[in-house]
PDB file of C-alpha atoms in Angstrom:
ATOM      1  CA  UNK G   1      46.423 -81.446  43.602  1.00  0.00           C
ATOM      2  CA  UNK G   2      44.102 -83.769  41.249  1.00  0.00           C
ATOM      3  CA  UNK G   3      41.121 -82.199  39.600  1.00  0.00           C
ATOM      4  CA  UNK G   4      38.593 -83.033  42.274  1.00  0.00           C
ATOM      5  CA  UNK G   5      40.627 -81.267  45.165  1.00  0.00           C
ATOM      6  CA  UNK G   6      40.780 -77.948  43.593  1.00  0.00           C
ATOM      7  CA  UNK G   7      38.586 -75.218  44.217  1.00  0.00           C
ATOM      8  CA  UNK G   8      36.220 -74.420  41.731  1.00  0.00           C
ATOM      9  CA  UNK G   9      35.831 -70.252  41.040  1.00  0.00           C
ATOM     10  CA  UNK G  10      32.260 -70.630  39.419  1.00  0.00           C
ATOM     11  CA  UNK G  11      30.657 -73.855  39.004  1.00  0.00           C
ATOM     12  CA  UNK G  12      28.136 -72.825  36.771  1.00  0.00           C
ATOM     13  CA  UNK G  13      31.172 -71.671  34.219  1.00  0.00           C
ATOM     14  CA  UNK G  14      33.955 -74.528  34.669  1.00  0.00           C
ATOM     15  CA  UNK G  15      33.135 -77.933  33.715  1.00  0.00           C
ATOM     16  CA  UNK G  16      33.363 -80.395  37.002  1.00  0.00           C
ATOM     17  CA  UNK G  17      34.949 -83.135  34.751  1.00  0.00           C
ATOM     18  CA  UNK G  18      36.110 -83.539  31.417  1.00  0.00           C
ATOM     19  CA  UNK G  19      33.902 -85.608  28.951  1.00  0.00           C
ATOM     20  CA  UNK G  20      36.370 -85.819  26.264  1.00  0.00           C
ATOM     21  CA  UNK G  21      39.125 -87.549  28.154  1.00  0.00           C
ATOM     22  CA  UNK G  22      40.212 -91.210  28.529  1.00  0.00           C
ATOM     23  CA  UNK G  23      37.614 -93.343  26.424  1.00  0.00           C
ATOM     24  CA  UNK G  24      35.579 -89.995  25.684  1.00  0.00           C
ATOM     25  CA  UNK G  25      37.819 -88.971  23.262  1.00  0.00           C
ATOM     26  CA  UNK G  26      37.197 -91.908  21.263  1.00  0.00           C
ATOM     27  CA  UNK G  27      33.681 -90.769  20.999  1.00  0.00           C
ATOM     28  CA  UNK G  28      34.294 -87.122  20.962  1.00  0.00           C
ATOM     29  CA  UNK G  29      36.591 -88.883  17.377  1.00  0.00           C
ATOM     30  CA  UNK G  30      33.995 -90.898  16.146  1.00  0.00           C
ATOM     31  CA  UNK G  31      31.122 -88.564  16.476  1.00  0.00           C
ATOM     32  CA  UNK G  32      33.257 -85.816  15.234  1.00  0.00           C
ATOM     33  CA  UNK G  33      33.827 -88.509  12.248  1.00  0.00           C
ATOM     34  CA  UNK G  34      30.209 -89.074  11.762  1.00  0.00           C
ATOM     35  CA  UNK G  35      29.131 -85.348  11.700  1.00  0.00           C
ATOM     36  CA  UNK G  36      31.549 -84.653   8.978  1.00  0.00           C
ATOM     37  CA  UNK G  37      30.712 -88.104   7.113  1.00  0.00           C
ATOM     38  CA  UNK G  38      26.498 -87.419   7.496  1.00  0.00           C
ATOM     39  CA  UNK G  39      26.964 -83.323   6.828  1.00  0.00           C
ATOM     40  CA  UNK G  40      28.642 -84.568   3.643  1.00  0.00           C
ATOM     41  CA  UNK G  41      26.571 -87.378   2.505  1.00  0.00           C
ATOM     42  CA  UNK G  42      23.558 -85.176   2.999  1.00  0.00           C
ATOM     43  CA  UNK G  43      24.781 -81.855   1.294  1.00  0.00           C
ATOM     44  CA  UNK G  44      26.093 -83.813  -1.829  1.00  0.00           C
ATOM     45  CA  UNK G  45      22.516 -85.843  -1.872  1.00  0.00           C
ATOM     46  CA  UNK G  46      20.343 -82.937  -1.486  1.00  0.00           C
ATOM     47  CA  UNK G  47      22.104 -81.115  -4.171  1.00  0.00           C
ATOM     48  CA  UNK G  48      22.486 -84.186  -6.427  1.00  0.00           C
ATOM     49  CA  UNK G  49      18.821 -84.937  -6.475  1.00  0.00           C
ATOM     50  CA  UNK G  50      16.993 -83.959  -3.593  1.00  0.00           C
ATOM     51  CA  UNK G  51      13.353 -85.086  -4.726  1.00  0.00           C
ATOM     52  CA  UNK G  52      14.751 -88.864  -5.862  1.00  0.00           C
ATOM     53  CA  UNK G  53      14.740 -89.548  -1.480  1.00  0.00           C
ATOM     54  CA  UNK G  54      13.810 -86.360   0.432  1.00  0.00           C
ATOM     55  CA  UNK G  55      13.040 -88.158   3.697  1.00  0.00           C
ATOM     56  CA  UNK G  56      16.182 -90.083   3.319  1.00  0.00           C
ATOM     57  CA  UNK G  57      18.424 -86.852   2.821  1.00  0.00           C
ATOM     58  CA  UNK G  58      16.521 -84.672   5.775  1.00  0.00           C
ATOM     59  CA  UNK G  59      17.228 -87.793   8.013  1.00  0.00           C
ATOM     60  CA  UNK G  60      20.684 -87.990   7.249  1.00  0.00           C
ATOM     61  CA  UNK G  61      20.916 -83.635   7.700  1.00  0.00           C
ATOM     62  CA  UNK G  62      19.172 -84.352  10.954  1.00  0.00           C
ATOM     63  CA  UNK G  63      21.549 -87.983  11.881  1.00  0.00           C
ATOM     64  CA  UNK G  64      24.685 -84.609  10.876  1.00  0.00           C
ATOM     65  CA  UNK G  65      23.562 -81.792  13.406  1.00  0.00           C
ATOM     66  CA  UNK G  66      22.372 -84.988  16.250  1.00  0.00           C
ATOM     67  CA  UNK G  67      25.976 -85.919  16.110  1.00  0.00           C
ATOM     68  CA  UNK G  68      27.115 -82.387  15.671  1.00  0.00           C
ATOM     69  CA  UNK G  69      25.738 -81.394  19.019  1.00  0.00           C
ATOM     70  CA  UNK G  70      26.949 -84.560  20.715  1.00  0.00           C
ATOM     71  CA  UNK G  71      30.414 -83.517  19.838  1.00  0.00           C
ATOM     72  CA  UNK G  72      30.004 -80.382  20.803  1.00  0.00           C
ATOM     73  CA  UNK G  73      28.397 -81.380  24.193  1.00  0.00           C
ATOM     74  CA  UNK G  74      31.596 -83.583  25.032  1.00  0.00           C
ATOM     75  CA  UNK G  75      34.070 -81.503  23.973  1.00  0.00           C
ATOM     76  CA  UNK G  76      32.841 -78.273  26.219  1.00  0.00           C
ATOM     77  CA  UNK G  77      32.021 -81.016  29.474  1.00  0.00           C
ATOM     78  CA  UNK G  78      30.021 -79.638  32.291  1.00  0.00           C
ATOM     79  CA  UNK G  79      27.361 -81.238  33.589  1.00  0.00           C
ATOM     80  CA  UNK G  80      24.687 -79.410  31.986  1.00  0.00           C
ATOM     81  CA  UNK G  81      26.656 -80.367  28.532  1.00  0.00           C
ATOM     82  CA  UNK G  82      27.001 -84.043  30.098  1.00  0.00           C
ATOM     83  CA  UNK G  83      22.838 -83.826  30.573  1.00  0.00           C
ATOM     84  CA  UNK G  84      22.403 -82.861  26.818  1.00  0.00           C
ATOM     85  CA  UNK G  85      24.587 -85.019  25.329  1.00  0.00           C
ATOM     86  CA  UNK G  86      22.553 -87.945  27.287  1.00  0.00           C
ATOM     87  CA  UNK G  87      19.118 -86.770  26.218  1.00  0.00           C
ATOM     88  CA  UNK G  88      21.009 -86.542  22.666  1.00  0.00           C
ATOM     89  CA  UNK G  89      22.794 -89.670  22.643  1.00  0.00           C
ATOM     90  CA  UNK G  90      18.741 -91.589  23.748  1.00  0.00           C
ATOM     91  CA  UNK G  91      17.718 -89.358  20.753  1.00  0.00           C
ATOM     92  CA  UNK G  92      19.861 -90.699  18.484  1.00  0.00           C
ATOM     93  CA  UNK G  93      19.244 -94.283  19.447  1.00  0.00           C
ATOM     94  CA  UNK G  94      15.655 -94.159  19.120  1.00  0.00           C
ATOM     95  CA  UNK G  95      16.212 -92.486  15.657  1.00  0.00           C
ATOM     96  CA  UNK G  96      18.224 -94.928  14.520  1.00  0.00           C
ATOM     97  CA  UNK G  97      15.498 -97.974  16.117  1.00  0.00           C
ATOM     98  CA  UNK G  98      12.700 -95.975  14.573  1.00  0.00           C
ATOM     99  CA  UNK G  99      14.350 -95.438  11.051  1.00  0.00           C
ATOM    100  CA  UNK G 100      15.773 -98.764  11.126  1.00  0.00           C
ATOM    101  CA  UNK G 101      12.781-100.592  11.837  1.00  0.00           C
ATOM    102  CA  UNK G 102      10.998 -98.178   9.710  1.00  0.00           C
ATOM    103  CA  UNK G 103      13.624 -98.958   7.029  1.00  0.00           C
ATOM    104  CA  UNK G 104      13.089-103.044   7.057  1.00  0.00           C
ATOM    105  CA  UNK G 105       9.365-102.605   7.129  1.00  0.00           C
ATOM    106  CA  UNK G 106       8.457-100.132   4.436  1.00  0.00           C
ATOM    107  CA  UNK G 107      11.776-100.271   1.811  1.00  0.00           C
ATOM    108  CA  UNK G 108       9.854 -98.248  -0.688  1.00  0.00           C
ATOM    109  CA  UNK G 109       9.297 -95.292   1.858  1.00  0.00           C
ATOM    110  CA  UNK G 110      13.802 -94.907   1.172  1.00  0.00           C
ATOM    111  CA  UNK G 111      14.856 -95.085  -1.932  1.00  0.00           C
ATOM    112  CA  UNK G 112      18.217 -94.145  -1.279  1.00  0.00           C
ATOM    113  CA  UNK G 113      19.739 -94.836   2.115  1.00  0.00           C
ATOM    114  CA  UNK G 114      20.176 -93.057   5.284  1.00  0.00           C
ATOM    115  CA  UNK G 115      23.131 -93.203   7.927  1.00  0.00           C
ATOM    116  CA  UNK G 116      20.537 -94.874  10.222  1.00  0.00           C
ATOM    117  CA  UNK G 117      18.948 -97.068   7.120  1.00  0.00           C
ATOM    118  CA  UNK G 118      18.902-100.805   8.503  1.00  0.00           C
ATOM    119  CA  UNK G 119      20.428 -99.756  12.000  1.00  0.00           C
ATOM    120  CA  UNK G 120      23.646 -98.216  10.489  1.00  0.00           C
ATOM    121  CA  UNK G 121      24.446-101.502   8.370  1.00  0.00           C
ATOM    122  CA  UNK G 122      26.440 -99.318   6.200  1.00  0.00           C
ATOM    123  CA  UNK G 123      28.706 -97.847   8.356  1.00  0.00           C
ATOM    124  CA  UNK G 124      29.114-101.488  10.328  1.00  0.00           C
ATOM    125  CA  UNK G 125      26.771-101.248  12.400  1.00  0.00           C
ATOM    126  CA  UNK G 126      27.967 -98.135  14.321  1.00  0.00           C
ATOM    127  CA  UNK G 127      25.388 -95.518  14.502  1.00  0.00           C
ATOM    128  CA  UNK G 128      23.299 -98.151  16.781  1.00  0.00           C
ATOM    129  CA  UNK G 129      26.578 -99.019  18.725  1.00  0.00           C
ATOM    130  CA  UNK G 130      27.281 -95.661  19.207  1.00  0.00           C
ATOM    131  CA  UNK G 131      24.256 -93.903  20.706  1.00  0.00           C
ATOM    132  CA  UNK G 132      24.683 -96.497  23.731  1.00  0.00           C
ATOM    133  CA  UNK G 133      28.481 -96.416  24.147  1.00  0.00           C
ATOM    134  CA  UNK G 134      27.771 -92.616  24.609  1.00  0.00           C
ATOM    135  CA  UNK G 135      25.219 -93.006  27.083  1.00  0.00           C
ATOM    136  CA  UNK G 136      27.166 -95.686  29.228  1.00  0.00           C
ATOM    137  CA  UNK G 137      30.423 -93.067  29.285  1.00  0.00           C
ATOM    138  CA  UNK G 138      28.154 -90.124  30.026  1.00  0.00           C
ATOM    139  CA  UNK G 139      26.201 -92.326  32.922  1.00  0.00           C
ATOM    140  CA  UNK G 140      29.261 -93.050  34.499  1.00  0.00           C
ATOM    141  CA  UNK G 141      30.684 -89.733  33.740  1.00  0.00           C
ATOM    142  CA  UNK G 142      28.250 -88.185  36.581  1.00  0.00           C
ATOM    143  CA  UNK G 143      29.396 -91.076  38.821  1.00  0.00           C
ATOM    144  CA  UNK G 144      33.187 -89.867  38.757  1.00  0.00           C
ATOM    145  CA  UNK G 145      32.415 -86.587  38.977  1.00  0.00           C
ATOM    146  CA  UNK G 146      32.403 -84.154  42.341  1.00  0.00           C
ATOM    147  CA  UNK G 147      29.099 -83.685  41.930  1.00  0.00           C
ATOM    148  CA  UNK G 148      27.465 -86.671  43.027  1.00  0.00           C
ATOM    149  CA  UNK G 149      30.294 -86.946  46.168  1.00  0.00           C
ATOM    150  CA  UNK G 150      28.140 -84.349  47.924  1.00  0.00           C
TER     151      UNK G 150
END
């Protein structure tokens, strides 16, 4: 019996399909990667020197618990997790556009960097390829599951 043919007890309590399968659990690794990389960086910043950057600390705290809840989000599955992680995931994008942009225009505003300083150029690039790898698995996510068969 595959996972769509059996019988759910309570669908409000059992995840229809699993987010962190297949290629999700290369994002469920890399966000899990970036939590623990951005938690880091921040904590060590913040009690390095805290009033050298302060917006560039706070936005890397915030970039830590975005990608925190992501994680969590495709780990548990559901599609109520499925529907957070997407609003998180266009979150996180438009953070990283915004502080990106933000970062290019106004240097002086960050005098130390952020994860999302110059669209993630310090970790290659990936905290702008990220947000939108998410949002394509978690789009077609709700296609495969039962849900939308009805």
């Amino acid at each position: 019996m595959s996972d769509t043919d059996r019988p759910e007890a309570d669908p409000a309590t059992k995840p229809s399909f699993e987010l962190g399968t297949g290629p999700g659990r290369v994002l469920v690794w890399f966000y899990g990667v970036f939590t623990v990389a951005a938690a880091s960086r921040s904590i060590v910043e913040m009690i390095r020197g805290f009033d050298r950057a302060p917006l560039a600390y706070t936005l890397s705290a915030v970039a830590a618990v975005v990608y925190g809840f992501i994680t969590y989000s495709l780990v548990r599955g559901g599609e109520k997790a499925r529907r957070a992680a997407l609003v998180c995931c266009a979150a996180e994008l438009l953070g990283v556009l915004v502080v990106g942009a933000w970062t290019l225009a106004e240097p002086s505003a960050f005098p130390d960097s952020t994860v999302w300083s110059d669209f993630g150029m310090g970790y290659l690039f990936i905290p702008v390829i990220l947000p939108v790898t998410g949002m394509i698995w978690l789009r077609r996510a709700k296609k495969a599951g039962p849900a939308s068969k009805a």
